[in-house]
PDB file of C-alpha atoms in Angstrom:
ATOM      1  CA  GLY A   1      70.506 -86.183  39.525  1.00  0.00           C
ATOM      2  CA  GLU A   2      71.465 -84.797  43.218  1.00  0.00           C
ATOM      3  CA  ASP A   3      74.500 -83.086  41.881  1.00  0.00           C
ATOM      4  CA  VAL A   4      75.326 -79.289  42.222  1.00  0.00           C
ATOM      5  CA  GLU A   5      77.130 -78.836  38.820  1.00  0.00           C
ATOM      6  CA  GLN A   6      79.985 -76.382  38.052  1.00  0.00           C
ATOM      7  CA  SER A   7      82.639 -76.034  35.561  1.00  0.00           C
ATOM      8  CA  LEU A   8      86.026 -77.536  36.641  1.00  0.00           C
ATOM      9  CA  PHE A   9      88.339 -74.650  35.361  1.00  0.00           C
ATOM     10  CA  LEU A  10      88.353 -70.987  34.569  1.00  0.00           C
ATOM     11  CA  SER A  11      91.643 -69.056  33.679  1.00  0.00           C
ATOM     12  CA  VAL A  12      91.327 -65.355  33.578  1.00  0.00           C
ATOM     13  CA  ARG A  13      93.900 -62.521  33.374  1.00  0.00           C
ATOM     14  CA  GLU A  14      94.822 -60.165  36.371  1.00  0.00           C
ATOM     15  CA  GLY A  15      92.431 -57.157  36.349  1.00  0.00           C
ATOM     16  CA  ASP A  16      89.669 -58.892  34.126  1.00  0.00           C
ATOM     17  CA  SER A  17      86.125 -60.027  35.945  1.00  0.00           C
ATOM     18  CA  SER A  18      85.868 -63.485  36.748  1.00  0.00           C
ATOM     19  CA  VAL A  19      82.306 -65.160  36.350  1.00  0.00           C
ATOM     20  CA  ILE A  20      81.979 -68.589  37.901  1.00  0.00           C
ATOM     21  CA  ASN A  21      78.857 -70.497  37.262  1.00  0.00           C
ATOM     22  CA  CYS A  22      76.668 -72.952  39.489  1.00  0.00           C
ATOM     23  CA  THR A  23      73.441 -75.027  38.868  1.00  0.00           C
ATOM     24  CA  TYR A  24      71.999 -76.407  42.057  1.00  0.00           C
ATOM     25  CA  THR A  25      69.374 -78.982  42.489  1.00  0.00           C
ATOM     26  CA  ASP A  26      66.639 -78.233  44.508  1.00  0.00           C
ATOM     27  CA  SER A  27      64.190 -75.427  44.063  1.00  0.00           C
ATOM     28  CA  SER A  28      63.311 -75.136  47.537  1.00  0.00           C
ATOM     29  CA  SER A  29      66.819 -74.427  48.682  1.00  0.00           C
ATOM     30  CA  THR A  30      66.796 -71.692  51.144  1.00  0.00           C
ATOM     31  CA  TYR A  31      70.409 -70.191  51.083  1.00  0.00           C
ATOM     32  CA  LEU A  32      73.329 -70.446  48.519  1.00  0.00           C
ATOM     33  CA  TYR A  33      76.917 -70.315  49.348  1.00  0.00           C
ATOM     34  CA  TRP A  34      79.961 -69.664  48.007  1.00  0.00           C
ATOM     35  CA  TYR A  35      83.245 -70.995  49.620  1.00  0.00           C
ATOM     36  CA  LYS A  36      86.786 -70.363  48.607  1.00  0.00           C
ATOM     37  CA  GLN A  37      89.505 -73.164  49.290  1.00  0.00           C
ATOM     38  CA  GLU A  38      93.222 -71.950  48.834  1.00  0.00           C
ATOM     39  CA  PRO A  39      95.604 -74.828  48.446  1.00  0.00           C
ATOM     40  CA  GLY A  40      96.182 -76.823  51.885  1.00  0.00           C
ATOM     41  CA  ALA A  41      93.451 -74.748  53.586  1.00  0.00           C
ATOM     42  CA  GLY A  42      90.296 -74.805  54.770  1.00  0.00           C
ATOM     43  CA  LEU A  43      86.839 -73.665  53.290  1.00  0.00           C
ATOM     44  CA  GLN A  44      86.434 -69.984  53.817  1.00  0.00           C
ATOM     45  CA  LEU A  45      82.820 -68.524  53.431  1.00  0.00           C
ATOM     46  CA  LEU A  46      83.110 -65.840  50.801  1.00  0.00           C
ATOM     47  CA  THR A  47      79.254 -64.943  50.541  1.00  0.00           C
ATOM     48  CA  TYR A  48      75.802 -66.287  50.542  1.00  0.00           C
ATOM     49  CA  ILE A  49      72.445 -65.282  49.126  1.00  0.00           C
ATOM     50  CA  PHE A  50      69.008 -65.950  50.615  1.00  0.00           C
ATOM     51  CA  SER A  51      66.353 -67.657  48.009  1.00  0.00           C
ATOM     52  CA  ASN A  52      64.235 -64.631  47.926  1.00  0.00           C
ATOM     53  CA  MET A  53      66.966 -62.351  46.516  1.00  0.00           C
ATOM     54  CA  ASP A  54      68.158 -61.717  42.965  1.00  0.00           C
ATOM     55  CA  MET A  55      71.772 -60.291  43.529  1.00  0.00           C
ATOM     56  CA  LYS A  56      73.990 -59.730  46.539  1.00  0.00           C
ATOM     57  CA  GLN A  57      76.873 -57.200  46.208  1.00  0.00           C
ATOM     58  CA  ASP A  58      79.664 -57.306  48.708  1.00  0.00           C
ATOM     59  CA  GLN A  59      82.821 -55.315  47.420  1.00  0.00           C
ATOM     60  CA  ARG A  60      84.279 -57.102  44.553  1.00  0.00           C
ATOM     61  CA  LEU A  61      82.122 -59.788  44.905  1.00  0.00           C
ATOM     62  CA  THR A  62      78.603 -60.056  42.990  1.00  0.00           C
ATOM     63  CA  VAL A  63      76.176 -63.054  43.527  1.00  0.00           C
ATOM     64  CA  LEU A  64      73.269 -63.502  41.227  1.00  0.00           C
ATOM     65  CA  LEU A  65      70.678 -65.893  41.231  1.00  0.00           C
ATOM     66  CA  ASN A  66      68.081 -67.093  39.007  1.00  0.00           C
ATOM     67  CA  LYS A  67      65.480 -69.337  40.756  1.00  0.00           C
ATOM     68  CA  LYS A  68      63.531 -70.268  37.681  1.00  0.00           C
ATOM     69  CA  ASP A  69      66.882 -71.834  35.965  1.00  0.00           C
ATOM     70  CA  LYS A  70      68.374 -72.740  39.596  1.00  0.00           C
ATOM     71  CA  HIS A  71      71.428 -71.022  38.373  1.00  0.00           C
ATOM     72  CA  LEU A  72      73.651 -69.264  40.763  1.00  0.00           C
ATOM     73  CA  SER A  73      76.646 -67.142  39.709  1.00  0.00           C
ATOM     74  CA  LEU A  74      79.725 -65.376  41.497  1.00  0.00           C
ATOM     75  CA  ARG A  75      81.521 -62.357  39.640  1.00  0.00           C
ATOM     76  CA  ILE A  76      84.821 -61.223  41.067  1.00  0.00           C
ATOM     77  CA  ALA A  77      85.695 -57.788  39.949  1.00  0.00           C
ATOM     78  CA  ASP A  78      89.094 -56.901  39.024  1.00  0.00           C
ATOM     79  CA  THR A  79      90.659 -60.220  39.626  1.00  0.00           C
ATOM     80  CA  GLN A  80      93.753 -60.387  41.512  1.00  0.00           C
ATOM     81  CA  THR A  81      96.573 -63.190  41.649  1.00  0.00           C
ATOM     82  CA  GLY A  82      95.454 -63.913  45.156  1.00  0.00           C
ATOM     83  CA  ASP A  83      91.919 -64.906  44.048  1.00  0.00           C
ATOM     84  CA  SER A  84      93.697 -68.031  42.393  1.00  0.00           C
ATOM     85  CA  ALA A  85      91.888 -70.673  44.492  1.00  0.00           C
ATOM     86  CA  ILE A  86      88.984 -73.587  44.268  1.00  0.00           C
ATOM     87  CA  TYR A  87      85.512 -72.168  44.722  1.00  0.00           C
ATOM     88  CA  PHE A  88      82.832 -74.149  45.718  1.00  0.00           C
ATOM     89  CA  CYS A  89      79.117 -73.527  45.136  1.00  0.00           C
ATOM     90  CA  ALA A  90      76.799 -75.011  47.989  1.00  0.00           C
ATOM     91  CA  GLU A  91      73.013 -75.349  48.256  1.00  0.00           C
ATOM     92  CA  LYS A  92      71.140 -75.692  51.739  1.00  0.00           C
ATOM     93  CA  ARG A  93      68.124 -77.428  50.923  1.00  0.00           C
ATOM     94  CA  ASN A  94      64.831 -76.687  53.173  1.00  0.00           C
ATOM     95  CA  SER A  95      64.744 -80.020  54.319  1.00  0.00           C
ATOM     96  CA  GLY A  96      67.718 -79.965  56.350  1.00  0.00           C
ATOM     97  CA  TYR A  97      71.009 -78.222  57.547  1.00  0.00           C
ATOM     98  CA  ALA A  98      73.628 -80.060  55.701  1.00  0.00           C
ATOM     99  CA  LEU A  99      75.133 -78.317  52.663  1.00  0.00           C
ATOM    100  CA  ASN A 100      75.214 -79.932  49.455  1.00  0.00           C
ATOM    101  CA  PHE A 101      78.402 -78.717  47.521  1.00  0.00           C
ATOM    102  CA  GLY A 102      79.457 -78.793  43.960  1.00  0.00           C
ATOM    103  CA  LYS A 103      82.774 -80.228  42.975  1.00  0.00           C
ATOM    104  CA  GLY A 104      84.547 -76.823  42.646  1.00  0.00           C
ATOM    105  CA  THR A 105      85.697 -74.616  39.923  1.00  0.00           C
ATOM    106  CA  SER A 106      89.367 -74.161  40.151  1.00  0.00           C
ATOM    107  CA  LEU A 107      90.198 -70.128  38.955  1.00  0.00           C
ATOM    108  CA  LEU A 108      93.592 -69.576  37.827  1.00  0.00           C
ATOM    109  CA  VAL A 109      94.574 -65.943  37.566  1.00  0.00           C
ATOM    110  CA  THR A 110      97.565 -64.959  35.324  1.00  0.00           C
ATOM    111  CA  PRO A 111      99.592 -62.019  35.431  1.00  0.00           C
TER     112      PRO A 111
ATOM    113  CA  ASP B   1      90.905 -67.657  60.645  1.00  0.00           C
ATOM    114  CA  SER B   2      87.268 -68.937  60.973  1.00  0.00           C
ATOM    115  CA  GLY B   3      87.648 -69.376  64.770  1.00  0.00           C
ATOM    116  CA  VAL B   4      87.019 -73.450  64.309  1.00  0.00           C
ATOM    117  CA  THR B   5      90.099 -75.304  65.353  1.00  0.00           C
ATOM    118  CA  GLN B   6      90.743 -78.782  64.424  1.00  0.00           C
ATOM    119  CA  THR B   7      93.592 -81.699  65.397  1.00  0.00           C
ATOM    120  CA  PRO B   8      95.962 -83.021  64.285  1.00  0.00           C
ATOM    121  CA  LYS B   9      96.329 -81.306  60.832  1.00  0.00           C
ATOM    122  CA  HIS B  10      97.843 -84.450  59.491  1.00  0.00           C
ATOM    123  CA  LEU B  11      97.527 -88.109  60.470  1.00  0.00           C
ATOM    124  CA  ILE B  12      99.186 -91.257  58.748  1.00  0.00           C
ATOM    125  CA  THR B  13      98.185 -94.501  59.798  1.00  0.00           C
ATOM    126  CA  ALA B  14      97.758 -97.975  58.427  1.00  0.00           C
ATOM    127  CA  THR B  15      94.843-100.154  57.443  1.00  0.00           C
ATOM    128  CA  GLY B  16      92.796-101.514  60.045  1.00  0.00           C
ATOM    129  CA  GLN B  17      93.625 -98.851  62.363  1.00  0.00           C
ATOM    130  CA  ARG B  18      91.420 -96.651  64.448  1.00  0.00           C
ATOM    131  CA  VAL B  19      91.887 -92.762  64.567  1.00  0.00           C
ATOM    132  CA  THR B  20      90.171 -89.867  66.562  1.00  0.00           C
ATOM    133  CA  LEU B  21      89.708 -86.289  64.994  1.00  0.00           C
ATOM    134  CA  ARG B  22      89.053 -83.472  67.030  1.00  0.00           C
ATOM    135  CA  CYS B  23      87.200 -80.206  66.464  1.00  0.00           C
ATOM    136  CA  SER B  24      86.500 -77.202  68.911  1.00  0.00           C
ATOM    137  CA  PRO B  25      83.737 -75.066  67.239  1.00  0.00           C
ATOM    138  CA  ARG B  26      83.607 -70.954  67.663  1.00  0.00           C
ATOM    139  CA  SER B  27      82.911 -69.932  70.953  1.00  0.00           C
ATOM    140  CA  GLY B  28      78.925 -70.044  71.116  1.00  0.00           C
ATOM    141  CA  ASP B  29      78.226 -72.247  68.253  1.00  0.00           C
ATOM    142  CA  LEU B  30      75.905 -75.053  69.329  1.00  0.00           C
ATOM    143  CA  SER B  31      76.127 -76.986  65.979  1.00  0.00           C
ATOM    144  CA  VAL B  32      78.844 -79.136  64.560  1.00  0.00           C
ATOM    145  CA  TYR B  33      79.188 -80.581  61.306  1.00  0.00           C
ATOM    146  CA  TRP B  34      81.503 -83.151  59.814  1.00  0.00           C
ATOM    147  CA  TYR B  35      82.402 -83.355  56.047  1.00  0.00           C
ATOM    148  CA  GLN B  36      84.598 -85.579  54.402  1.00  0.00           C
ATOM    149  CA  GLN B  37      86.590 -84.400  51.170  1.00  0.00           C
ATOM    150  CA  SER B  38      88.125 -86.681  48.637  1.00  0.00           C
ATOM    151  CA  LEU B  39      89.126 -86.484  45.076  1.00  0.00           C
ATOM    152  CA  ASP B  40      86.516 -88.867  43.578  1.00  0.00           C
ATOM    153  CA  GLN B  41      83.462 -87.909  45.801  1.00  0.00           C
ATOM    154  CA  GLY B  42      84.162 -84.057  46.442  1.00  0.00           C
ATOM    155  CA  LEU B  43      82.829 -82.772  49.681  1.00  0.00           C
ATOM    156  CA  GLN B  44      80.385 -85.127  51.337  1.00  0.00           C
ATOM    157  CA  PHE B  45      78.254 -84.363  54.570  1.00  0.00           C
ATOM    158  CA  LEU B  46      78.864 -86.998  57.242  1.00  0.00           C
ATOM    159  CA  ILE B  47      76.947 -86.023  60.427  1.00  0.00           C
ATOM    160  CA  GLN B  48      75.694 -83.078  62.281  1.00  0.00           C
ATOM    161  CA  TYR B  49      75.466 -82.541  66.285  1.00  0.00           C
ATOM    162  CA  TYR B  50      73.246 -80.030  67.955  1.00  0.00           C
ATOM    163  CA  ASN B  51      74.089 -79.133  71.606  1.00  0.00           C
ATOM    164  CA  GLY B  52      75.292 -82.779  72.227  1.00  0.00           C
ATOM    165  CA  GLU B  53      72.665 -84.480  70.106  1.00  0.00           C
ATOM    166  CA  GLU B  54      73.001 -85.956  66.960  1.00  0.00           C
ATOM    167  CA  ARG B  55      70.643 -83.780  64.769  1.00  0.00           C
ATOM    168  CA  ALA B  56      71.343 -85.199  61.171  1.00  0.00           C
ATOM    169  CA  LYS B  57      73.044 -88.150  59.347  1.00  0.00           C
ATOM    170  CA  GLY B  58      74.617 -88.038  55.780  1.00  0.00           C
ATOM    171  CA  ASN B  59      76.752 -90.475  54.036  1.00  0.00           C
ATOM    172  CA  ILE B  60      78.534 -91.797  57.002  1.00  0.00           C
ATOM    173  CA  LEU B  61      79.829 -95.195  56.994  1.00  0.00           C
ATOM    174  CA  GLU B  62      78.906 -97.639  60.042  1.00  0.00           C
ATOM    175  CA  ARG B  63      82.869 -97.627  60.682  1.00  0.00           C
ATOM    176  CA  PHE B  64      82.572 -93.979  61.548  1.00  0.00           C
ATOM    177  CA  SER B  65      80.891 -92.288  64.384  1.00  0.00           C
ATOM    178  CA  ALA B  66      80.763 -89.014  66.333  1.00  0.00           C
ATOM    179  CA  GLN B  67      80.118 -87.489  69.374  1.00  0.00           C
ATOM    180  CA  GLN B  68      79.725 -83.813  70.999  1.00  0.00           C
ATOM    181  CA  PHE B  69      80.839 -83.137  74.351  1.00  0.00           C
ATOM    182  CA  PRO B  70      79.178 -80.932  77.138  1.00  0.00           C
ATOM    183  CA  ASP B  71      82.024 -78.392  76.222  1.00  0.00           C
ATOM    184  CA  LEU B  72      80.505 -78.638  72.863  1.00  0.00           C
ATOM    185  CA  HIS B  73      83.733 -79.818  71.088  1.00  0.00           C
ATOM    186  CA  SER B  74      83.329 -82.927  69.058  1.00  0.00           C
ATOM    187  CA  GLU B  75      85.065 -86.168  67.975  1.00  0.00           C
ATOM    188  CA  LEU B  76      85.074 -88.159  64.552  1.00  0.00           C
ATOM    189  CA  ASN B  77      86.184 -91.662  65.306  1.00  0.00           C
ATOM    190  CA  LEU B  78      87.122 -93.767  62.335  1.00  0.00           C
ATOM    191  CA  SER B  79      87.716 -97.540  62.671  1.00  0.00           C
ATOM    192  CA  SER B  80      89.162-100.288  60.611  1.00  0.00           C
ATOM    193  CA  LEU B  81      90.245 -97.870  58.359  1.00  0.00           C
ATOM    194  CA  GLU B  82      90.634 -98.593  54.368  1.00  0.00           C
ATOM    195  CA  LEU B  83      92.707 -96.775  51.846  1.00  0.00           C
ATOM    196  CA  GLY B  84      89.829 -95.260  50.371  1.00  0.00           C
ATOM    197  CA  ASP B  85      89.251 -93.474  53.840  1.00  0.00           C
ATOM    198  CA  SER B  86      92.168 -91.353  52.899  1.00  0.00           C
ATOM    199  CA  ALA B  87      90.552 -87.793  52.427  1.00  0.00           C
ATOM    200  CA  LEU B  88      90.284 -84.196  54.195  1.00  0.00           C
ATOM    201  CA  TYR B  89      88.024 -84.212  57.136  1.00  0.00           C
ATOM    202  CA  PHE B  90      86.624 -80.934  57.686  1.00  0.00           C
ATOM    203  CA  CYS B  91      84.670 -79.772  60.990  1.00  0.00           C
ATOM    204  CA  ALA B  92      82.119 -76.655  60.819  1.00  0.00           C
ATOM    205  CA  SER B  93      80.085 -74.906  63.356  1.00  0.00           C
ATOM    206  CA  SER B  94      77.181 -72.619  63.279  1.00  0.00           C
ATOM    207  CA  VAL B  95      74.922 -70.735  65.581  1.00  0.00           C
ATOM    208  CA  ALA B  96      72.266 -69.811  62.995  1.00  0.00           C
ATOM    209  CA  PRO B  97      71.534 -72.652  60.658  1.00  0.00           C
ATOM    210  CA  ASP B  98      72.100 -70.366  57.693  1.00  0.00           C
ATOM    211  CA  THR B  99      75.889 -70.009  58.084  1.00  0.00           C
ATOM    212  CA  GLN B 100      78.595 -72.733  58.535  1.00  0.00           C
ATOM    213  CA  TYR B 101      82.179 -71.786  59.001  1.00  0.00           C
ATOM    214  CA  PHE B 102      84.845 -74.323  58.596  1.00  0.00           C
ATOM    215  CA  GLY B 103      87.846 -75.552  60.044  1.00  0.00           C
ATOM    216  CA  PRO B 104      91.323 -76.132  58.723  1.00  0.00           C
ATOM    217  CA  GLY B 105      90.516 -79.726  58.173  1.00  0.00           C
ATOM    218  CA  THR B 106      92.657 -82.768  59.028  1.00  0.00           C
ATOM    219  CA  ARG B 107      94.463 -84.655  56.317  1.00  0.00           C
ATOM    220  CA  LEU B 108      94.196 -88.528  57.043  1.00  0.00           C
ATOM    221  CA  THR B 109      96.425 -90.700  55.094  1.00  0.00           C
ATOM    222  CA  VAL B 110      95.810 -94.449  55.177  1.00  0.00           C
ATOM    223  CA  LEU B 111      98.609 -96.351  54.182  1.00  0.00           C
TER     224      LEU B 111
END
């Protein structure tokens, strides 16, 4: 199929690490993205990784890319209640400019 | 704040009607993208404009059309509205093809 797959829901305790996983569709995808959507808000670009990289770290965020398995993950260290949101994985295929999004993972951080 | 603005924030209308959604991209961004977010379909790419010209088309219905004006703002026109058109409509802009910044969205409710 043509779907970017993500698990729908993740619950973690405040202070723990969160890992959100994504499987994308196109091995020729050039860029892979993580967006965050808080209730009633738009999509905030969190980070992205170019396909020739394995890992990217940005403060509390770590992105890991396994091109062989077409697997992308987002790790949030020291998760806070303000991190509660929906996280979307997206790919930009080599053939175009539009982003192909997953259905989103709803992250709930409990005190 | 991504720098992308969209108006109106909310729109309530009746079936069969026509509406126009407006988007102003970030200063300097030449590309504008429109996406639809619904509960059943997730985030779907509709159409892209680059410097006034249509660049790519996605899952856009024939009842929908868009344009980008010389000042680079864009409008998405939705006509003969149906209940199923109720969704969040996002505009995104980019200067480079690798990063798209999203506006806050317009929530359309068709009654």
